[in-house]
PDB file of C-alpha atoms in Angstrom:
ATOM      1  CA  MET D 299      21.776  47.179 -34.583  1.00  0.00           C
ATOM      2  CA  LYS D 300      23.968  50.245 -35.034  1.00  0.00           C
ATOM      3  CA  THR D 301      25.358  48.775 -38.273  1.00  0.00           C
ATOM      4  CA  LEU D 302      21.847  48.126 -39.612  1.00  0.00           C
ATOM      5  CA  LEU D 303      20.804  51.706 -38.827  1.00  0.00           C
ATOM      6  CA  SER D 304      23.941  53.083 -40.522  1.00  0.00           C
ATOM      7  CA  PHE D 305      23.265  50.915 -43.595  1.00  0.00           C
ATOM      8  CA  ALA D 306      19.632  52.143 -43.818  1.00  0.00           C
ATOM      9  CA  CYS D 307      20.748  55.792 -43.576  1.00  0.00           C
ATOM     10  CA  ALA D 308      23.334  55.220 -46.300  1.00  0.00           C
ATOM     11  CA  LEU D 309      20.652  53.773 -48.606  1.00  0.00           C
ATOM     12  CA  VAL D 310      18.367  56.749 -48.005  1.00  0.00           C
ATOM     13  CA  LEU D 311      21.196  59.187 -48.746  1.00  0.00           C
ATOM     14  CA  LEU D 312      22.197  57.272 -51.880  1.00  0.00           C
ATOM     15  CA  ALA D 313      18.624  57.260 -53.161  1.00  0.00           C
ATOM     16  CA  GLY D 314      18.339  61.007 -52.513  1.00  0.00           C
ATOM     17  CA  CYS D 315      21.523  61.727 -54.484  1.00  0.00           C
ATOM     18  CA  GLN D 316      20.319  60.038 -57.667  1.00  0.00           C
ATOM     19  CA  SER D 317      18.953  62.454 -60.260  1.00  0.00           C
ATOM     20  CA  SER D 318      15.226  62.485 -60.556  1.00  0.00           C
ATOM     21  CA  GLU D 319      13.700  63.116 -63.950  1.00  0.00           C
ATOM     22  CA  THR D 320      10.277  64.628 -64.254  1.00  0.00           C
ATOM     23  CA  ARG D 321       8.241  64.073 -67.344  1.00  0.00           C
ATOM     24  CA  ASP D 322       6.249  66.897 -68.868  1.00  0.00           C
ATOM     25  CA  GLU D 323       3.058  65.380 -70.274  1.00  0.00           C
ATOM     26  CA  THR D 324       2.605  68.344 -72.635  1.00  0.00           C
ATOM     27  CA  ALA D 325       6.031  68.019 -74.255  1.00  0.00           C
ATOM     28  CA  ALA D 326       6.621  66.646 -77.712  1.00  0.00           C
ATOM     29  CA  TYR D 327       9.908  65.288 -79.024  1.00  0.00           C
ATOM     30  CA  ASP D 328      11.520  67.400 -81.718  1.00  0.00           C
ATOM     31  CA  SER D 329      13.656  65.087 -83.849  1.00  0.00           C
ATOM     32  CA  THR D 330      15.903  67.965 -84.978  1.00  0.00           C
ATOM     33  CA  THR D 331      17.206  68.506 -81.455  1.00  0.00           C
ATOM     34  CA  THR D 332      17.881  66.359 -78.448  1.00  0.00           C
ATOM     35  CA  GLU D 333      15.662  68.484 -76.191  1.00  0.00           C
ATOM     36  CA  MET D 334      11.987  68.268 -75.441  1.00  0.00           C
ATOM     37  CA  GLU D 335       9.933  71.282 -76.419  1.00  0.00           C
ATOM     38  CA  PRO D 336       6.395  72.141 -75.328  1.00  0.00           C
ATOM     39  CA  MET D 337       3.574  70.960 -77.579  1.00  0.00           C
ATOM     40  CA  ARG D 338       2.089  73.890 -79.454  1.00  0.00           C
ATOM     41  CA  GLU D 339      -1.645  74.494 -79.395  1.00  0.00           C
ATOM     42  CA  GLU D 340      -3.323  76.131 -82.348  1.00  0.00           C
ATOM     43  CA  THR D 341      -6.853  77.504 -82.388  1.00  0.00           C
ATOM     44  CA  LEU D 342      -8.704  77.737 -85.709  1.00  0.00           C
ATOM     45  CA  CYS D 343     -12.148  79.222 -86.358  1.00  0.00           C
ATOM     46  CA  PHE D 344     -14.473  78.720 -89.316  1.00  0.00           C
ATOM     47  CA  GLU D 345     -17.891  80.148 -90.257  1.00  0.00           C
ATOM     48  CA  GLN D 346     -20.509  80.032 -92.955  1.00  0.00           C
ATOM     49  CA  GLU D 347     -23.895  81.718 -93.334  1.00  0.00           C
ATOM     50  CA  ILE D 348     -26.405  80.659 -95.957  1.00  0.00           C
ATOM     51  CA  ASN D 349     -30.003  81.942 -95.988  1.00  0.00           C
ATOM     52  CA  GLY D 350     -29.691  83.105 -92.372  1.00  0.00           C
ATOM     53  CA  VAL D 351     -28.400  79.742 -91.140  1.00  0.00           C
ATOM     54  CA  ARG D 352     -25.042  80.248 -89.451  1.00  0.00           C
ATOM     55  CA  THR D 353     -22.514  77.433 -88.967  1.00  0.00           C
ATOM     56  CA  GLU D 354     -19.561  77.920 -86.603  1.00  0.00           C
ATOM     57  CA  VAL D 355     -16.631  75.626 -85.862  1.00  0.00           C
ATOM     58  CA  HIS D 356     -13.873  76.398 -83.345  1.00  0.00           C
ATOM     59  CA  LEU D 357     -11.043  73.858 -83.160  1.00  0.00           C
ATOM     60  CA  THR D 358      -8.032  73.486 -80.875  1.00  0.00           C
ATOM     61  CA  LEU D 359      -5.188  71.411 -82.309  1.00  0.00           C
ATOM     62  CA  ALA D 360      -2.514  70.086 -79.962  1.00  0.00           C
ATOM     63  CA  GLY D 361      -0.170  67.701 -81.709  1.00  0.00           C
ATOM     64  CA  GLY D 362      -2.438  65.114 -83.305  1.00  0.00           C
ATOM     65  CA  ASP D 363      -5.348  65.743 -80.904  1.00  0.00           C
ATOM     66  CA  VAL D 364      -8.320  67.910 -81.885  1.00  0.00           C
ATOM     67  CA  THR D 365     -11.096  69.280 -79.675  1.00  0.00           C
ATOM     68  CA  GLY D 366     -13.650  71.973 -80.278  1.00  0.00           C
ATOM     69  CA  GLU D 367     -17.200  73.143 -80.855  1.00  0.00           C
ATOM     70  CA  TYR D 368     -19.417  72.749 -83.914  1.00  0.00           C
ATOM     71  CA  ASN D 369     -22.694  74.705 -83.931  1.00  0.00           C
ATOM     72  CA  TRP D 370     -25.413  74.981 -86.574  1.00  0.00           C
ATOM     73  CA  LEU D 371     -27.603  77.998 -85.779  1.00  0.00           C
ATOM     74  CA  PRO D 372     -30.767  78.658 -87.777  1.00  0.00           C
ATOM     75  CA  PRO D 373     -32.497  82.025 -87.154  1.00  0.00           C
ATOM     76  CA  GLU D 374     -35.512  80.547 -85.375  1.00  0.00           C
ATOM     77  CA  LYS D 375     -35.239  77.321 -83.365  1.00  0.00           C
ATOM     78  CA  ASP D 376     -33.843  73.785 -83.458  1.00  0.00           C
ATOM     79  CA  ALA D 377     -30.182  74.781 -83.268  1.00  0.00           C
ATOM     80  CA  ARG D 378     -27.607  72.007 -83.237  1.00  0.00           C
ATOM     81  CA  ARG D 379     -24.862  72.674 -80.662  1.00  0.00           C
ATOM     82  CA  GLY D 380     -22.120  70.236 -79.862  1.00  0.00           C
ATOM     83  CA  SER D 381     -18.522  69.274 -79.360  1.00  0.00           C
ATOM     84  CA  VAL D 382     -15.975  67.501 -81.521  1.00  0.00           C
ATOM     85  CA  ARG D 383     -13.101  65.327 -80.353  1.00  0.00           C
ATOM     86  CA  GLY D 384     -10.742  63.477 -82.623  1.00  0.00           C
ATOM     87  CA  SER D 385      -7.335  63.214 -84.219  1.00  0.00           C
ATOM     88  CA  LYS D 386      -5.536  64.955 -87.053  1.00  0.00           C
ATOM     89  CA  GLU D 387      -3.272  63.316 -89.604  1.00  0.00           C
ATOM     90  CA  GLY D 388      -1.987  65.607 -92.326  1.00  0.00           C
ATOM     91  CA  ASN D 389      -4.895  67.914 -93.196  1.00  0.00           C
ATOM     92  CA  THR D 390      -7.569  65.356 -92.313  1.00  0.00           C
ATOM     93  CA  ILE D 391      -9.407  65.293 -88.990  1.00  0.00           C
ATOM     94  CA  LEU D 392     -11.439  62.237 -87.978  1.00  0.00           C
ATOM     95  CA  ALA D 393     -13.743  63.193 -85.128  1.00  0.00           C
ATOM     96  CA  THR D 394     -16.742  62.244 -83.072  1.00  0.00           C
ATOM     97  CA  TYR D 395     -19.408  64.955 -83.097  1.00  0.00           C
ATOM     98  CA  ASP D 396     -21.680  64.849 -80.023  1.00  0.00           C
ATOM     99  CA  TYR D 397     -24.548  67.316 -80.135  1.00  0.00           C
ATOM    100  CA  MET D 398     -28.073  68.072 -79.071  1.00  0.00           C
ATOM    101  CA  ILE D 399     -30.881  68.976 -81.473  1.00  0.00           C
ATOM    102  CA  GLU D 400     -34.611  69.088 -80.788  1.00  0.00           C
ATOM    103  CA  GLY D 401     -34.007  67.778 -77.266  1.00  0.00           C
ATOM    104  CA  GLN D 402     -32.146  64.655 -78.398  1.00  0.00           C
ATOM    105  CA  ASN D 403     -28.476  63.787 -77.941  1.00  0.00           C
ATOM    106  CA  GLN D 404     -26.946  62.555 -81.173  1.00  0.00           C
ATOM    107  CA  THR D 405     -23.511  61.286 -82.210  1.00  0.00           C
ATOM    108  CA  GLU D 406     -21.855  61.199 -85.624  1.00  0.00           C
ATOM    109  CA  GLU D 407     -18.426  60.210 -86.863  1.00  0.00           C
ATOM    110  CA  ILE D 408     -17.401  63.097 -89.129  1.00  0.00           C
ATOM    111  CA  THR D 409     -14.443  63.919 -91.345  1.00  0.00           C
ATOM    112  CA  MET D 410     -13.002  67.422 -91.611  1.00  0.00           C
ATOM    113  CA  GLU D 411     -10.449  68.494 -94.184  1.00  0.00           C
ATOM    114  CA  LEU D 412      -8.354  71.623 -93.626  1.00  0.00           C
ATOM    115  CA  THR D 413      -7.994  73.497 -96.935  1.00  0.00           C
ATOM    116  CA  ASP D 414      -6.226  76.693 -97.963  1.00  0.00           C
ATOM    117  CA  GLU D 415      -9.525  78.587 -97.725  1.00  0.00           C
ATOM    118  CA  GLY D 416     -11.177  76.918 -94.766  1.00  0.00           C
ATOM    119  CA  LEU D 417     -12.706  73.675 -93.558  1.00  0.00           C
ATOM    120  CA  MET D 418     -14.676  71.032 -95.454  1.00  0.00           C
ATOM    121  CA  ILE D 419     -16.923  68.902 -93.208  1.00  0.00           C
ATOM    122  CA  THR D 420     -18.352  65.584 -94.345  1.00  0.00           C
ATOM    123  CA  ARG D 421     -21.191  64.166 -92.248  1.00  0.00           C
ATOM    124  CA  PRO D 422     -22.598  60.645 -92.661  1.00  0.00           C
ATOM    125  CA  GLY D 423     -26.129  59.804 -93.699  1.00  0.00           C
ATOM    126  CA  GLN D 424     -26.882  58.227 -90.322  1.00  0.00           C
ATOM    127  CA  VAL D 425     -26.760  59.358 -86.709  1.00  0.00           C
ATOM    128  CA  GLU D 426     -26.710  57.514 -83.427  1.00  0.00           C
ATOM    129  CA  ILE D 427     -29.585  58.417 -81.112  1.00  0.00           C
ATOM    130  CA  ASP D 428     -29.602  56.730 -77.713  1.00  0.00           C
ATOM    131  CA  GLY D 429     -27.461  53.889 -79.053  1.00  0.00           C
ATOM    132  CA  ALA D 430     -29.509  53.199 -82.212  1.00  0.00           C
ATOM    133  CA  MET D 431     -28.679  54.254 -85.792  1.00  0.00           C
ATOM    134  CA  PHE D 432     -31.157  56.312 -87.822  1.00  0.00           C
ATOM    135  CA  ASP D 433     -31.091  57.975 -91.253  1.00  0.00           C
ATOM    136  CA  ARG D 434     -30.319  61.674 -90.997  1.00  0.00           C
ATOM    137  CA  ASP D 435     -32.082  64.005 -93.419  1.00  0.00           C
ATOM    138  CA  SER D 436     -32.030  62.176 -96.769  1.00  0.00           C
ATOM    139  CA  GLY D 437     -29.955  59.312 -95.411  1.00  0.00           C
ATOM    140  CA  GLU D 438     -27.079  60.448 -97.629  1.00  0.00           C
ATOM    141  CA  GLU D 439     -23.665  61.849 -96.755  1.00  0.00           C
ATOM    142  CA  THR D 440     -23.461  65.666 -96.833  1.00  0.00           C
ATOM    143  CA  THR D 441     -20.550  68.063 -97.210  1.00  0.00           C
ATOM    144  CA  GLU D 442     -20.302  71.716 -96.250  1.00  0.00           C
ATOM    145  CA  THR D 443     -17.411  74.141 -96.603  1.00  0.00           C
ATOM    146  CA  LEU D 444     -16.733  76.894 -94.082  1.00  0.00           C
ATOM    147  CA  ASP D 445     -14.412  79.884 -94.475  1.00  0.00           C
ATOM    148  CA  GLN D 446     -11.574  80.389 -92.022  1.00  0.00           C
ATOM    149  CA  VAL D 447     -12.084  83.499 -89.875  1.00  0.00           C
ATOM    150  CA  ASP D 448     -10.191  85.336 -87.160  1.00  0.00           C
ATOM    151  CA  CYS D 449     -10.976  83.727 -83.813  1.00  0.00           C
ATOM    152  CA  ALA D 450     -10.903  87.123 -82.092  1.00  0.00           C
ATOM    153  CA  GLY D 451     -14.168  88.034 -83.747  1.00  0.00           C
TER     154      GLY D 451
END
């Protein structure tokens, strides 16, 4: 019995002496070094105003992941406010745009292209409303270009 107890204690001590590695979920591998470095987040802001209709997009880029807000704000009513979530490859962002307009939740798969001047957003001709697809506006794809602005205001 004493031998069994001594053996169990030795195993516990041996297990405690082994190095334990912790993994940082927010770290990205830098191929130029052998160390892990924290993933950098970048926040970008874009705006446009045409005939009193203001469009605002605020994006957070972390590695290949993109999250943010996309709001279309006419001067009166029927604003479209929502969130975007997607991935970035090169200068192209493929995202899902979930928003509410006129009391209805809608979803679109959109494409955003980062340019030297700002952000070009391409929206499809159809939207998903409560699981069903409907033509949006003219039923045709639309593109709008927003200027990059300072996120501080």
